[in-house]
Amino acid sequence: MNLEFNKNEDKIKLMISEMERKLQEVYLGGGKKKIDKQHADGKLTARERIDFLIDKDSRFLEIGAFAGDEMYQEHGGCPSAGVVVGIGYVSKKQCIIVANDATVKAGAWFPITGKKNLRAQEIAMENKLPIIYLVDSAGVYLPMQDEIFADKEHFGRIFRNNAQMSSMGILQIAAVMGSCVAGGAYLPIMSDEALIVDKTGTIFLAGSYLVKAAIGESIDNETLGGATTHCEISGVTDYKCKDDQDCLTRIKNIMSKVGDYDKAGFNREASFPPKEKEQDILGIFPDSREKQYETREIIKRLVDNSEFEEYKEDYGQTIICGLARIEGWAVGIIANQRKMVKSKKGEMQFGGVIYSDSADKAARFIMNCNQKKIPLVFLQDVTGFMVGSRSEQGGIIKDGAKMVNAMANSVVPKFTIVMGNSYGAGNYAMCGKAYDPRLIVGWPTAQIAVMGGAQAAKVLMQIQVSTMKAKGQEPTKEEEDNLYNTIKARYDQQTSPYYAASRLWVDAIINPLDTRKVISMGIEMANHAPIEKRYNVGVIQT
């Protein structure tokens, strides 16, 4: 291995280590004292419940672990948005699991909590996956009720989705393992089956204090809405469980009886590891975003047997397209080439930039994969579309629109891996969050923004300097440098993958060596939902 390889590997390993350190903090939720209190109350924590529920030694992909990261600090923070969401296996059935974390503000809903719950339901609805709710929540976080209660994508959307999933035949199981109050009380009752844990689970529209204030009735919460009340008197819940473990075991038993599903029919054969060493990804990917690398070397370490059938290899070379298999699943890969290439016209083209010919190639390849019913994988490391008079006169806008149109109208499932840069319209063309990827994840090296920090800082600094000069102020070179550094630091912080993950612009930040697992689990998930739409790209100029 050369020195550059070792430098790259050391840098990314440090980034992975930092990611894992941050995850350990997130996993503590509201802190050790809150966890101890939950145990003292005879309850498992959200993550302990999930660990008990899912099949032993099976895969689990957590969604939105960093949601809420460094947000709501004035309210004490909201680690992981106060809810744990993931894709896992229960009695060998792949499903979505949503578990409120009662150690974080008693599981109350912040705005990001609502967004994360809706993302979980979106995944279930797109892929027709069963969804299991482990409910333990005090309801809306009242100090921020105006940001979570009444709008289209707020708290109420959850129950609209419950109804929609019911009509779609998607199995929903709700286990009330703690508080389930106010509007949230509708969730278990809008599910197909509802379980409740004796003495710790309660369901009511209004708790005992509010009942006393509203109608003057004195009653304790257990009598008002405990397991005995709802299993023996109201009939609201279906199963009365003695403790958390009993409740979770009953869910496993229910899931073990669930029949098979209609499949989309994506092609899968036997899985083989890459022939090239996967670990080498960490040394190939550069330690600086300005450095070049050969994207094909990354692809060889992601696909089965390192076999890649490249499409139009010598045309539109700043995007690489081709067919391969990942853990046996057939995939079409669209990846940004991150090194300088020479076009057949003899022109040098910048790596990571989308040119007219590469956009045209990608659009044609996407259409071909839709015709063949092959899922698409986008490997993003893109700085945007080529600019300048030559590109504009060559019709870059038309060709870019063609690619976006073909990608946006795709009916096969799309999966996006943000490896490095994800800037400007390049984010859109390469299937950013706005274009409905079934899953979108980032490596710790990901950067998502309109443009790079240095470029953005120069533009914003020039605007501020011009404003100052218009007011008769003449900034010194030192003042300009200080202004530039201040703007760049702020912008760089906003391009961090953690900034993106905290706002759910990506579903997760992953170790690059888990990329095959994520794509494979994603396609397995998508295979639950047969394609019902005909592929039609609409109007595309040629």
Tab-separated table of N, CA and C in Angstrom, residues 133-253:
chain	number	residue	atom	x	y	z
A	133	TYR	N	-45.404	-0.556	16.391
A	133	TYR	CA	-45.226	0.621	17.240
A	133	TYR	C	-45.076	0.171	18.692
A	134	LEU	N	-44.001	0.564	19.339
A	134	LEU	CA	-43.821	0.315	20.767
A	134	LEU	C	-44.031	1.657	21.461
A	135	VAL	N	-45.251	1.864	21.971
A	135	VAL	CA	-45.702	3.193	22.385
A	135	VAL	C	-45.355	3.467	23.851
A	136	ASP	N	-44.725	4.608	24.081
A	136	ASP	CA	-44.398	5.044	25.442
A	136	ASP	C	-44.139	6.546	25.374
A	137	SER	N	-45.191	7.336	25.259
A	137	SER	CA	-45.035	8.760	24.973
A	137	SER	C	-46.040	9.620	25.713
A	138	ALA	N	-45.549	10.758	26.187
A	138	ALA	CA	-46.410	11.723	26.884
A	138	ALA	C	-47.162	12.625	25.920
A	139	GLY	N	-47.012	12.405	24.609
A	139	GLY	CA	-47.727	13.214	23.628
A	139	GLY	C	-46.926	14.413	23.164
A	140	VAL	N	-47.588	15.399	22.615
A	140	VAL	CA	-46.939	16.590	22.049
A	140	VAL	C	-46.154	17.339	23.128
A	141	TYR	N	-44.939	17.792	22.765
A	141	TYR	CA	-44.138	18.627	23.660
A	141	TYR	C	-44.751	20.024	23.650
A	142	LEU	N	-45.493	20.328	24.702
A	142	LEU	CA	-46.354	21.515	24.715
A	142	LEU	C	-45.640	22.836	24.450
A	143	PRO	N	-44.394	23.062	24.955
A	143	PRO	CA	-43.745	24.343	24.664
A	143	PRO	C	-43.532	24.605	23.171
A	144	MET	N	-43.608	23.543	22.336
A	144	MET	CA	-43.415	23.716	20.895
A	144	MET	C	-44.635	23.231	20.122
A	145	GLN	N	-45.810	23.276	20.751
A	145	GLN	CA	-47.012	22.719	20.125
A	145	GLN	C	-47.345	23.368	18.784
A	146	ASP	N	-46.981	24.655	18.626
A	146	ASP	CA	-47.307	25.349	17.379
A	146	ASP	C	-46.493	24.830	16.197
A	147	GLU	N	-45.426	24.076	16.465
A	147	GLU	CA	-44.580	23.550	15.394
A	147	GLU	C	-44.814	22.061	15.146
A	148	ILE	N	-45.763	21.472	15.867
A	148	ILE	CA	-45.964	20.032	15.732
A	148	ILE	C	-47.429	19.642	15.590
A	149	PHE	N	-48.359	20.555	15.880
A	149	PHE	CA	-49.753	20.127	16.024
A	149	PHE	C	-50.618	20.189	14.770
A	150	ALA	N	-50.672	21.340	14.091
A	150	ALA	CA	-51.816	21.565	13.202
A	150	ALA	C	-51.537	21.513	11.704
A	151	ASP	N	-50.295	21.505	11.278
A	151	ASP	CA	-50.011	21.603	9.843
A	151	ASP	C	-50.100	20.228	9.167
A	152	LYS	N	-49.973	20.243	7.837
A	152	LYS	CA	-50.161	19.026	7.047
A	152	LYS	C	-49.202	17.910	7.434
A	153	GLU	N	-47.933	18.243	7.660
A	153	GLU	CA	-46.936	17.227	7.983
A	153	GLU	C	-46.663	17.172	9.486
A	154	HIS	N	-47.643	17.532	10.301
A	154	HIS	CA	-47.493	17.506	11.749
A	154	HIS	C	-48.086	16.224	12.346
A	155	PHE	N	-48.289	16.244	13.653
A	155	PHE	CA	-48.702	15.088	14.443
A	155	PHE	C	-49.908	14.358	13.850
A	156	GLY	N	-50.916	15.104	13.415
A	156	GLY	CA	-52.144	14.486	12.921
A	156	GLY	C	-51.957	13.637	11.685
A	157	ARG	N	-50.904	13.893	10.924
A	157	ARG	CA	-50.631	13.115	9.714
A	157	ARG	C	-50.383	11.638	10.047
A	158	ILE	N	-49.886	11.391	11.262
A	158	ILE	CA	-49.624	10.018	11.692
A	158	ILE	C	-50.903	9.175	11.594
A	159	PHE	N	-52.001	9.724	12.078
A	159	PHE	CA	-53.251	8.958	12.133
A	159	PHE	C	-53.890	8.862	10.754
A	160	ARG	N	-53.686	9.875	9.942
A	160	ARG	CA	-54.125	9.789	8.544
A	160	ARG	C	-53.398	8.632	7.876
A	161	ASN	N	-52.081	8.503	8.149
A	161	ASN	CA	-51.301	7.413	7.566
A	161	ASN	C	-51.735	6.060	8.118
A	162	ASN	N	-52.086	6.008	9.419
A	162	ASN	CA	-52.634	4.763	9.979
A	162	ASN	C	-53.807	4.278	9.145
A	163	ALA	N	-54.710	5.199	8.843
A	163	ALA	CA	-55.904	4.846	8.068
A	163	ALA	C	-55.543	4.428	6.647
A	164	GLN	N	-54.607	5.165	6.035
A	164	GLN	CA	-54.188	4.847	4.675
A	164	GLN	C	-53.540	3.457	4.620
A	165	MET	N	-52.681	3.159	5.591
A	165	MET	CA	-52.021	1.855	5.592
A	165	MET	C	-53.025	0.723	5.798
A	166	SER	N	-54.014	0.986	6.620
A	166	SER	CA	-55.055	-0.021	6.824
A	166	SER	C	-55.757	-0.346	5.510
A	167	SER	N	-56.056	0.707	4.731
A	167	SER	CA	-56.734	0.492	3.446
A	167	SER	C	-55.832	-0.205	2.430
A	168	MET	N	-54.503	-0.067	2.631
A	168	MET	CA	-53.532	-0.703	1.732
A	168	MET	C	-53.223	-2.139	2.144
A	169	GLY	N	-53.793	-2.568	3.267
A	169	GLY	CA	-53.552	-3.932	3.734
A	169	GLY	C	-52.206	-4.117	4.407
A	170	ILE	N	-51.604	-3.027	4.881
A	170	ILE	CA	-50.305	-3.102	5.558
A	170	ILE	C	-50.545	-3.380	7.045
A	171	LEU	N	-49.969	-4.445	7.557
A	171	LEU	CA	-50.166	-4.846	8.945
A	171	LEU	C	-49.551	-3.815	9.901
A	172	GLN	N	-50.336	-3.392	10.905
A	172	GLN	CA	-49.868	-2.496	11.946
A	172	GLN	C	-50.173	-3.113	13.310
A	173	ILE	N	-49.138	-3.224	14.142
A	173	ILE	CA	-49.291	-3.752	15.492
A	173	ILE	C	-48.795	-2.680	16.460
A	174	ALA	N	-49.599	-2.376	17.477
A	174	ALA	CA	-49.220	-1.370	18.467
A	174	ALA	C	-49.184	-2.006	19.851
A	175	ALA	N	-48.070	-1.778	20.562
A	175	ALA	CA	-47.938	-2.247	21.940
A	175	ALA	C	-47.824	-1.026	22.844
A	176	VAL	N	-48.784	-0.860	23.751
A	176	VAL	CA	-48.762	0.270	24.680
A	176	VAL	C	-47.968	-0.168	25.907
A	177	MET	N	-46.746	0.364	26.016
A	177	MET	CA	-45.805	-0.083	27.044
A	177	MET	C	-45.509	1.018	28.058
A	178	GLY	N	-46.275	2.103	27.970
A	178	GLY	CA	-46.130	3.235	28.871
A	178	GLY	C	-47.297	4.168	28.624
A	179	SER	N	-47.021	5.454	28.648
A	179	SER	CA	-48.083	6.430	28.406
A	179	SER	C	-48.514	6.433	26.939
A	180	CYS	N	-49.797	6.655	26.734
A	180	CYS	CA	-50.351	6.820	25.387
A	180	CYS	C	-51.543	7.754	25.552
A	181	VAL	N	-51.306	9.048	25.364
A	181	VAL	CA	-52.291	10.045	25.794
A	181	VAL	C	-52.786	10.914	24.654
A	182	ALA	N	-53.909	11.580	24.921
A	182	ALA	CA	-54.516	12.581	24.042
A	182	ALA	C	-54.671	12.027	22.628
A	183	GLY	N	-54.271	12.819	21.596
A	183	GLY	CA	-54.431	12.375	20.211
A	183	GLY	C	-53.674	11.096	19.938
A	184	GLY	N	-52.539	10.902	20.655
A	184	GLY	CA	-51.751	9.694	20.461
A	184	GLY	C	-52.502	8.424	20.802
A	185	ALA	N	-53.570	8.534	21.589
A	185	ALA	CA	-54.352	7.357	21.964
A	185	ALA	C	-55.039	6.713	20.760
A	186	TYR	N	-55.161	7.453	19.662
A	186	TYR	CA	-55.805	6.886	18.479
A	186	TYR	C	-54.896	5.895	17.753
A	187	LEU	N	-53.579	6.028	17.923
A	187	LEU	CA	-52.649	5.192	17.155
A	187	LEU	C	-52.864	3.703	17.392
A	188	PRO	N	-52.877	3.216	18.652
A	188	PRO	CA	-53.081	1.767	18.815
A	188	PRO	C	-54.436	1.285	18.335
A	189	ILE	N	-55.434	2.155	18.432
A	189	ILE	CA	-56.781	1.735	18.055
A	189	ILE	C	-56.952	1.775	16.534
A	190	MET	N	-56.110	2.507	15.845
A	190	MET	CA	-56.148	2.522	14.386
A	190	MET	C	-55.220	1.467	13.801
A	191	SER	N	-54.538	0.733	14.686
A	191	SER	CA	-53.707	-0.387	14.254
A	191	SER	C	-54.559	-1.652	14.192
A	192	ASP	N	-54.019	-2.689	13.565
A	192	ASP	CA	-54.783	-3.933	13.413
A	192	ASP	C	-54.935	-4.673	14.736
A	193	GLU	N	-53.863	-4.660	15.537
A	193	GLU	CA	-53.911	-5.325	16.831
A	193	GLU	C	-53.209	-4.441	17.852
A	194	ALA	N	-53.747	-4.431	19.077
A	194	ALA	CA	-53.202	-3.589	20.136
A	194	ALA	C	-52.962	-4.416	21.387
A	195	LEU	N	-51.764	-4.271	21.941
A	195	LEU	CA	-51.393	-4.942	23.187
A	195	LEU	C	-51.133	-3.872	24.237
A	196	ILE	N	-51.289	-4.214	25.511
A	196	ILE	CA	-51.019	-3.258	26.582
A	196	ILE	C	-50.371	-4.000	27.753
A	197	VAL	N	-49.380	-3.363	28.364
A	197	VAL	CA	-48.668	-3.957	29.494
A	197	VAL	C	-49.366	-3.557	30.794
A	198	ASP	N	-49.676	-4.543	31.606
A	198	ASP	CA	-50.379	-4.307	32.868
A	198	ASP	C	-49.536	-3.455	33.820
A	199	LYS	N	-50.175	-2.490	34.436
A	199	LYS	CA	-49.619	-1.604	35.462
A	199	LYS	C	-48.669	-0.522	34.937
A	200	THR	N	-48.134	-0.675	33.714
A	200	THR	CA	-47.259	0.375	33.163
A	200	THR	C	-47.856	1.043	31.930
A	201	GLY	N	-48.688	0.339	31.188
A	201	GLY	CA	-49.324	0.911	30.002
A	201	GLY	C	-50.644	1.581	30.337
A	202	THR	N	-50.866	2.781	29.788
A	202	THR	CA	-52.140	3.486	29.970
A	202	THR	C	-52.531	4.179	28.678
A	203	ILE	N	-53.825	4.188	28.411
A	203	ILE	CA	-54.366	4.878	27.235
A	203	ILE	C	-55.548	5.735	27.685
A	204	PHE	N	-55.490	7.022	27.387
A	204	PHE	CA	-56.649	7.880	27.631
A	204	PHE	C	-56.522	9.177	26.852
A	205	LEU	N	-57.656	9.768	26.545
A	205	LEU	CA	-57.657	11.053	25.858
A	205	LEU	C	-57.216	12.175	26.788
A	206	ALA	N	-57.492	12.021	28.085
A	206	ALA	CA	-57.081	13.016	29.074
A	206	ALA	C	-56.738	12.298	30.367
A	207	GLY	N	-55.600	12.658	30.981
A	207	GLY	CA	-55.177	12.041	32.216
A	207	GLY	C	-56.003	12.504	33.402
A	208	SER	N	-55.716	11.912	34.558
A	208	SER	CA	-56.529	12.146	35.757
A	208	SER	C	-56.573	13.619	36.171
A	209	TYR	N	-55.446	14.327	36.029
A	209	TYR	CA	-55.436	15.745	36.418
A	209	TYR	C	-56.359	16.574	35.525
A	210	LEU	N	-56.284	16.299	34.213
A	210	LEU	CA	-57.112	17.054	33.278
A	210	LEU	C	-58.598	16.694	33.457
A	211	VAL	N	-58.882	15.422	33.734
A	211	VAL	CA	-60.258	14.993	33.980
A	211	VAL	C	-60.822	15.732	35.196
A	212	LYS	N	-59.993	15.826	36.249
A	212	LYS	CA	-60.428	16.539	37.456
A	212	LYS	C	-60.718	18.005	37.146
A	213	ALA	N	-59.818	18.627	36.363
A	213	ALA	CA	-59.997	20.047	36.031
A	213	ALA	C	-61.184	20.253	35.099
A	214	ALA	N	-61.419	19.314	34.186
A	214	ALA	CA	-62.457	19.501	33.167
A	214	ALA	C	-63.862	19.191	33.681
A	215	ILE	N	-64.006	18.066	34.376
A	215	ILE	CA	-65.362	17.661	34.778
A	215	ILE	C	-65.500	17.396	36.274
A	216	GLY	N	-64.402	17.593	37.025
A	216	GLY	CA	-64.465	17.446	38.477
A	216	GLY	C	-64.428	16.020	38.973
A	217	GLU	N	-64.186	15.055	38.090
A	217	GLU	CA	-64.144	13.649	38.500
A	217	GLU	C	-62.768	13.311	39.072
A	218	SER	N	-62.720	12.643	40.219
A	218	SER	CA	-61.466	12.195	40.818
A	218	SER	C	-61.261	10.717	40.490
A	219	ILE	N	-60.169	10.419	39.800
A	219	ILE	CA	-59.894	9.037	39.378
A	219	ILE	C	-58.400	8.890	39.148
A	220	ASP	N	-57.860	7.714	39.411
A	220	ASP	CA	-56.429	7.491	39.154
A	220	ASP	C	-56.240	7.011	37.722
A	221	ASN	N	-55.009	7.178	37.211
A	221	ASN	CA	-54.727	6.861	35.804
A	221	ASN	C	-54.931	5.387	35.480
A	222	GLU	N	-54.618	4.498	36.415
A	222	GLU	CA	-54.757	3.068	36.159
A	222	GLU	C	-56.226	2.696	35.955
A	223	THR	N	-57.081	3.218	36.812
A	223	THR	CA	-58.525	2.944	36.673
A	223	THR	C	-59.082	3.615	35.429
A	224	LEU	N	-58.551	4.791	35.123
A	224	LEU	CA	-59.022	5.561	33.974
A	224	LEU	C	-58.685	4.886	32.654
A	225	GLY	N	-57.433	4.381	32.550
A	225	GLY	CA	-57.040	3.851	31.233
A	225	GLY	C	-55.984	2.781	31.265
A	226	GLY	N	-55.933	1.984	32.322
A	226	GLY	CA	-54.951	0.915	32.422
A	226	GLY	C	-55.339	-0.333	31.664
A	227	ALA	N	-54.524	-1.377	31.797
A	227	ALA	CA	-54.725	-2.614	31.037
A	227	ALA	C	-56.040	-3.300	31.387
A	228	THR	N	-56.384	-3.331	32.662
A	228	THR	CA	-57.636	-3.984	33.064
A	228	THR	C	-58.837	-3.273	32.459
A	229	THR	N	-58.818	-1.950	32.528
A	229	THR	CA	-59.919	-1.163	31.958
A	229	THR	C	-60.091	-1.446	30.476
A	230	HIS	N	-58.983	-1.418	29.726
A	230	HIS	CA	-59.109	-1.506	28.265
A	230	HIS	C	-59.197	-2.938	27.733
A	231	CYS	N	-58.776	-3.926	28.520
A	231	CYS	CA	-58.910	-5.311	28.069
A	231	CYS	C	-60.206	-5.966	28.547
A	232	GLU	N	-60.760	-5.465	29.690
A	232	GLU	CA	-61.929	-6.125	30.274
A	232	GLU	C	-63.206	-5.288	30.208
A	233	ILE	N	-63.086	-3.977	30.095
A	233	ILE	CA	-64.270	-3.123	30.133
A	233	ILE	C	-64.511	-2.415	28.790
A	234	SER	N	-63.535	-1.618	28.323
A	234	SER	CA	-63.737	-0.844	27.084
A	234	SER	C	-63.542	-1.678	25.828
A	235	GLY	N	-62.704	-2.727	25.927
A	235	GLY	CA	-62.398	-3.529	24.738
A	235	GLY	C	-61.501	-2.823	23.753
A	236	VAL	N	-60.849	-1.770	24.201
A	236	VAL	CA	-59.982	-0.982	23.309
A	236	VAL	C	-58.754	-1.783	22.881
A	237	THR	N	-58.178	-2.570	23.805
A	237	THR	CA	-56.975	-3.346	23.479
A	237	THR	C	-57.304	-4.831	23.406
A	238	ASP	N	-56.431	-5.579	22.700
A	238	ASP	CA	-56.704	-6.982	22.395
A	238	ASP	C	-55.975	-7.971	23.303
A	239	TYR	N	-54.808	-7.570	23.818
A	239	TYR	CA	-53.999	-8.480	24.614
A	239	TYR	C	-53.499	-7.759	25.869
A	240	LYS	N	-53.648	-8.405	27.019
A	240	LYS	CA	-53.137	-7.879	28.291
A	240	LYS	C	-51.854	-8.645	28.623
A	241	CYS	N	-50.745	-7.901	28.772
A	241	CYS	CA	-49.440	-8.513	28.963
A	241	CYS	C	-48.908	-8.197	30.358
A	242	LYS	N	-48.207	-9.153	30.947
A	242	LYS	CA	-47.779	-8.963	32.335
A	242	LYS	C	-46.556	-8.055	32.472
A	243	ASP	N	-45.708	-8.012	31.450
A	243	ASP	CA	-44.539	-7.128	31.488
A	243	ASP	C	-44.041	-6.916	30.064
A	244	ASP	N	-42.955	-6.123	29.928
A	244	ASP	CA	-42.433	-5.809	28.591
A	244	ASP	C	-42.059	-7.067	27.821
A	245	GLN	N	-41.366	-7.990	28.499
A	245	GLN	CA	-40.897	-9.198	27.798
A	245	GLN	C	-42.078	-10.033	27.293
A	246	ASP	N	-43.112	-10.140	28.107
A	246	ASP	CA	-44.310	-10.896	27.695
A	246	ASP	C	-44.959	-10.230	26.481
A	247	CYS	N	-45.021	-8.921	26.502
A	247	CYS	CA	-45.623	-8.166	25.398
A	247	CYS	C	-44.859	-8.386	24.098
A	248	LEU	N	-43.549	-8.272	24.178
A	248	LEU	CA	-42.716	-8.413	22.977
A	248	LEU	C	-42.736	-9.851	22.457
A	249	THR	N	-42.801	-10.822	23.356
A	249	THR	CA	-42.887	-12.228	22.944
A	249	THR	C	-44.200	-12.487	22.204
A	250	ARG	N	-45.284	-11.870	22.674
A	250	ARG	CA	-46.575	-12.026	21.993
A	250	ARG	C	-46.525	-11.429	20.582
A	251	ILE	N	-45.823	-10.306	20.423
A	251	ILE	CA	-45.679	-9.720	19.080
A	251	ILE	C	-44.938	-10.694	18.160
A	252	LYS	N	-43.882	-11.315	18.685
A	252	LYS	CA	-43.147	-12.310	17.896
A	252	LYS	C	-44.072	-13.447	17.470
A	253	ASN	N	-44.906	-13.892	18.402
A	253	ASN	CA	-45.831	-14.988	18.090
A	253	ASN	C	-46.831	-14.594	17.011
